[in-house]
CSV table of C-alpha atoms in Angstrom, one decimal:
chain,number,residue,atom,x,y,z
G,949,MET,CA,9.1,-15.9,2.2
G,950,THR,CA,6.1,-13.4,3.3
G,951,LEU,CA,3.8,-11.3,0.9
G,952,TRP,CA,3.0,-7.7,1.8
G,953,PHE,CA,0.7,-5.1,1.3
G,954,THR,CA,0.9,-1.1,1.6
G,955,ALA,CA,-0.2,1.9,-0.3
G,956,GLY,CA,0.0,5.7,0.4
G,957,HIS,CA,3.2,6.4,1.4
G,958,HIS,CA,3.3,9.9,0.0
G,959,PHE,CA,7.4,10.1,0.2
G,960,GLY,CA,8.5,13.5,-0.2
G,961,HIS,CA,5.2,15.1,0.5
G,962,THR,CA,5.0,17.5,3.4
G,963,ASN,CA,0.9,18.3,2.7
G,964,ILE,CA,0.2,14.9,3.5
G,965,ILE,CA,1.3,15.3,7.0
G,966,ALA,CA,-1.5,17.9,7.9
G,967,LEU,CA,-4.0,16.2,5.3
G,968,CYS,CA,-3.7,13.1,6.9
G,969,HIS,CA,-2.3,14.4,10.1
G,970,ARG,CA,0.4,12.6,10.4
G,971,PRO,CA,3.0,13.0,13.7
G,972,PHE,CA,5.8,14.3,11.8
G,973,ARG,CA,7.6,17.7,11.8
G,974,ASP,CA,8.5,17.4,7.8
G,975,SER,CA,8.7,15.3,5.1
G,976,ASP,CA,12.4,13.8,5.9
G,977,GLU,CA,11.1,12.9,9.5
G,978,MET,CA,8.1,11.0,8.1
G,979,ASP,CA,10.2,9.2,5.4
G,980,GLY,CA,13.1,8.2,7.5
G,981,PHE,CA,10.2,6.8,9.8
G,982,MET,CA,8.1,5.1,7.1
G,983,VAL,CA,11.5,3.5,5.8
G,984,GLU,CA,12.4,2.2,9.4
G,985,ARG,CA,8.8,0.9,9.5
G,986,TRP,CA,8.9,-0.9,6.1
G,987,ASN,CA,12.2,-2.6,7.3
G,988,ALA,CA,11.5,-3.4,10.4
G,989,THR,CA,8.4,-5.4,8.7
G,990,VAL,CA,9.8,-6.9,5.2
G,991,GLY,CA,12.6,-9.1,5.3
G,992,SER,CA,15.2,-9.2,2.2
G,993,ASN,CA,13.4,-12.5,0.7
G,994,ASP,CA,9.8,-10.9,1.2
G,995,GLU,CA,7.4,-9.8,-1.7
G,996,VAL,CA,5.5,-6.5,-1.4
G,997,TRP,CA,2.1,-5.2,-3.7
G,998,HIS,CA,2.6,-1.1,-3.1
G,999,LEU,CA,-1.1,-0.3,-4.0
G,1000,GLY,CA,0.0,3.4,-5.4
G,1001,ASN,CA,1.3,6.9,-4.3
G,1002,PHE,CA,4.6,5.8,-3.5
G,1003,ALA,CA,6.2,9.0,-3.8
G,1004,TYR,CA,4.7,12.6,-4.3
G,1005,ARG,CA,6.7,16.1,-4.8
G,1006,CYS,CA,9.6,14.0,-4.2
G,1007,GLY,CA,13.2,14.9,-6.1
G,1008,PRO,CA,14.2,11.8,-8.4
G,1009,ASN,CA,17.3,11.2,-6.8
G,1010,ARG,CA,15.6,11.1,-3.3
G,1011,ARG,CA,12.7,9.2,-4.9
G,1012,ALA,CA,15.2,6.4,-6.1
G,1013,ALA,CA,17.5,6.6,-2.8
G,1014,ILE,CA,14.7,5.9,-0.8
G,1015,PHE,CA,13.2,3.3,-3.2
G,1016,GLY,CA,16.7,1.7,-2.8
G,1017,SER,CA,16.6,1.5,0.8
G,1018,LEU,CA,13.5,-0.5,0.9
G,1019,ASN,CA,13.8,-4.2,1.8
G,1020,GLY,CA,12.3,-6.8,-0.3
G,1021,ARG,CA,13.3,-9.0,-3.2
G,1022,ALA,CA,10.4,-8.2,-5.4
G,1023,ILE,CA,8.2,-4.8,-4.9
G,1024,HIS,CA,5.0,-4.3,-7.5
G,1025,LEU,CA,3.6,-1.3,-7.9
G,1026,ILE,CA,-0.2,-1.0,-8.9
G,1027,ARG,CA,-0.3,2.8,-9.8
G,1028,GLY,CA,-2.1,5.3,-7.8
G,1029,ASN,CA,-3.3,9.0,-9.1
G,1030,HIS,CA,0.2,10.6,-8.0
G,1031,ASP,CA,2.6,7.7,-9.5
G,1032,GLY,CA,4.2,10.1,-12.3
G,1033,LYS,CA,6.8,9.1,-14.6
G,1034,THR,CA,9.7,9.2,-12.0
G,1035,THR,CA,8.0,6.8,-10.0
G,1036,LEU,CA,7.0,4.7,-12.7
G,1037,SER,CA,10.9,4.4,-13.8
G,1038,LEU,CA,11.9,3.0,-10.4
G,1039,PRO,CA,13.1,-0.8,-10.8
G,1040,TRP,CA,9.6,-2.5,-10.0
G,1041,ALA,CA,9.0,-5.9,-10.5
G,1042,THR,CA,5.9,-5.2,-12.1
G,1043,VAL,CA,4.0,-2.0,-12.6
G,1044,GLN,CA,0.2,-2.3,-13.4
G,1045,HIS,CA,-3.2,-0.3,-12.9
G,1046,TYR,CA,-5.3,-3.6,-11.6
G,1047,THR,CA,-4.2,-7.2,-11.1
G,1048,GLU,CA,-6.1,-10.3,-9.5
G,1049,ILE,CA,-4.1,-12.7,-7.4
G,1050,ARG,CA,-4.6,-16.1,-6.4
G,1051,LEU,CA,-2.7,-17.2,-3.1
G,1052,GLY,CA,-4.0,-20.8,-2.3
G,1053,ALA,CA,-7.9,-20.6,-2.1
G,1054,GLU,CA,-7.7,-16.7,-1.9
G,1055,HIS,CA,-8.6,-14.4,-4.7
G,1056,LEU,CA,-7.3,-10.9,-4.2
G,1057,ILE,CA,-8.4,-7.7,-6.0
G,1058,LEU,CA,-5.6,-5.2,-5.8
G,1059,PHE,CA,-6.5,-1.8,-7.0
G,1060,HIS,CA,-5.5,1.7,-5.7
G,1061,TYR,CA,-9.3,3.0,-5.6
G,1062,ALA,CA,-11.4,1.3,-3.2
G,1063,LEU,CA,-14.1,-0.5,-5.3
G,1064,ARG,CA,-17.8,-1.3,-4.5
G,1065,VAL,CA,-17.8,-4.3,-6.6
G,1066,TRP,CA,-15.5,-6.3,-8.7
G,1067,ASN,CA,-14.6,-9.6,-10.0
G,1068,LYS,CA,-15.8,-12.7,-8.0
G,1069,CYS,CA,-17.0,-10.5,-5.3
G,1070,HIS,CA,-19.7,-12.7,-4.3
G,1071,GLN,CA,-17.5,-15.9,-4.3
G,1072,GLY,CA,-15.5,-14.9,-1.5
G,1073,SER,CA,-12.9,-12.6,-3.3
G,1074,VAL,CA,-11.3,-9.9,-1.5
G,1075,SER,CA,-10.4,-6.1,-2.5
G,1076,LEU,CA,-7.5,-4.7,-1.3
G,1077,HIS,CA,-7.0,-0.7,-1.9
G,1078,GLY,CA,-5.0,2.6,-0.9
G,1079,HIS,CA,-6.1,6.1,-1.6
G,1080,SER,CA,-8.6,6.7,1.1
G,1081,HIS,CA,-5.8,7.0,3.9
G,1082,GLY,CA,-7.8,5.4,6.7
G,1083,ASN,CA,-10.9,7.3,5.9
G,1084,LEU,CA,-13.1,4.1,4.8
G,1085,LYS,CA,-14.2,1.7,6.8
G,1086,ASP,CA,-13.0,-1.9,6.5
G,1087,SER,CA,-15.8,-4.3,5.5
G,1088,VAL,CA,-15.6,-8.1,5.3
G,1089,THR,CA,-14.6,-8.3,1.6
G,1090,SER,CA,-12.5,-5.0,1.4
G,1091,CYS,CA,-9.8,-3.6,3.1
G,1092,ASP,CA,-7.5,-0.5,3.1
G,1093,VAL,CA,-4.0,-1.4,3.0
G,1094,GLY,CA,-2.2,2.3,3.3
G,1095,VAL,CA,0.0,3.3,5.7
G,1096,ASP,CA,-2.4,5.3,7.3
G,1097,ALA,CA,-4.5,2.5,8.4
G,1098,TRP,CA,-1.5,0.2,9.6
G,1099,ASN,CA,0.6,2.2,11.7
G,1100,PHE,CA,2.8,3.3,9.0
G,1101,LYS,CA,4.0,-0.2,8.1
G,1102,PRO,CA,3.1,-3.0,5.2
G,1103,ALA,CA,0.3,-5.5,6.0
G,1104,SER,CA,0.8,-9.2,5.9
G,1105,LEU,CA,-2.3,-11.5,4.7
G,1106,ASP,CA,-2.6,-12.9,7.7
G,1107,GLN,CA,-3.3,-9.5,9.2
G,1108,ILE,CA,-5.8,-8.5,6.5
G,1109,ARG,CA,-7.4,-11.5,7.3
G,1110,SER,CA,-7.4,-10.9,11.0
G,1111,ARG,CA,-8.8,-7.5,10.5
G,1112,ILE,CA,-11.5,-8.5,8.2
G,1113,CYS,CA,-12.5,-11.5,10.6
G,1114,SER,CA,-13.1,-9.1,13.6
G,1115,ILE,CA,-15.3,-6.8,11.0
G,1116,ARG,CA,-17.1,-10.4,10.6
G,1117,ASP,CA,-17.4,-10.9,14.4
G,1118,LEU,CA,-19.5,-7.6,15.2
């Protein structure tokens, strides 16, 4: 089992294509591509933390169909600013506004928004976020896990560590 992190898909949101300079003709093409990227990355026994803005301006049936087509045995949601009732009603493993998880010695802060300070930020914890669509620089303790920053696919903790270490080495 692998643990994955992602955010900011905005399934069904045509305007996000222009706003974030995504290389798609329309939301159908974008949605299909992102589902393919997700499923090529995430296995059926993997767990995913989605850090918000799963879908926007996407009908409830389409939203449910997209969710149902995604790989993963458990998909958690950290609620984003565009995650309304229809998104919240999907069969998430958990829905939270914020959480902290421990993976071995690692302490991760999961929130939709980028933070400047957080619990244990001076003791080695790492903050993962979405919302910024790749427009905020990552740091040695904070990383944007949104699809616009990760070539439209979820990121593993090893990939996130590697990105953080490359910043540390600059």
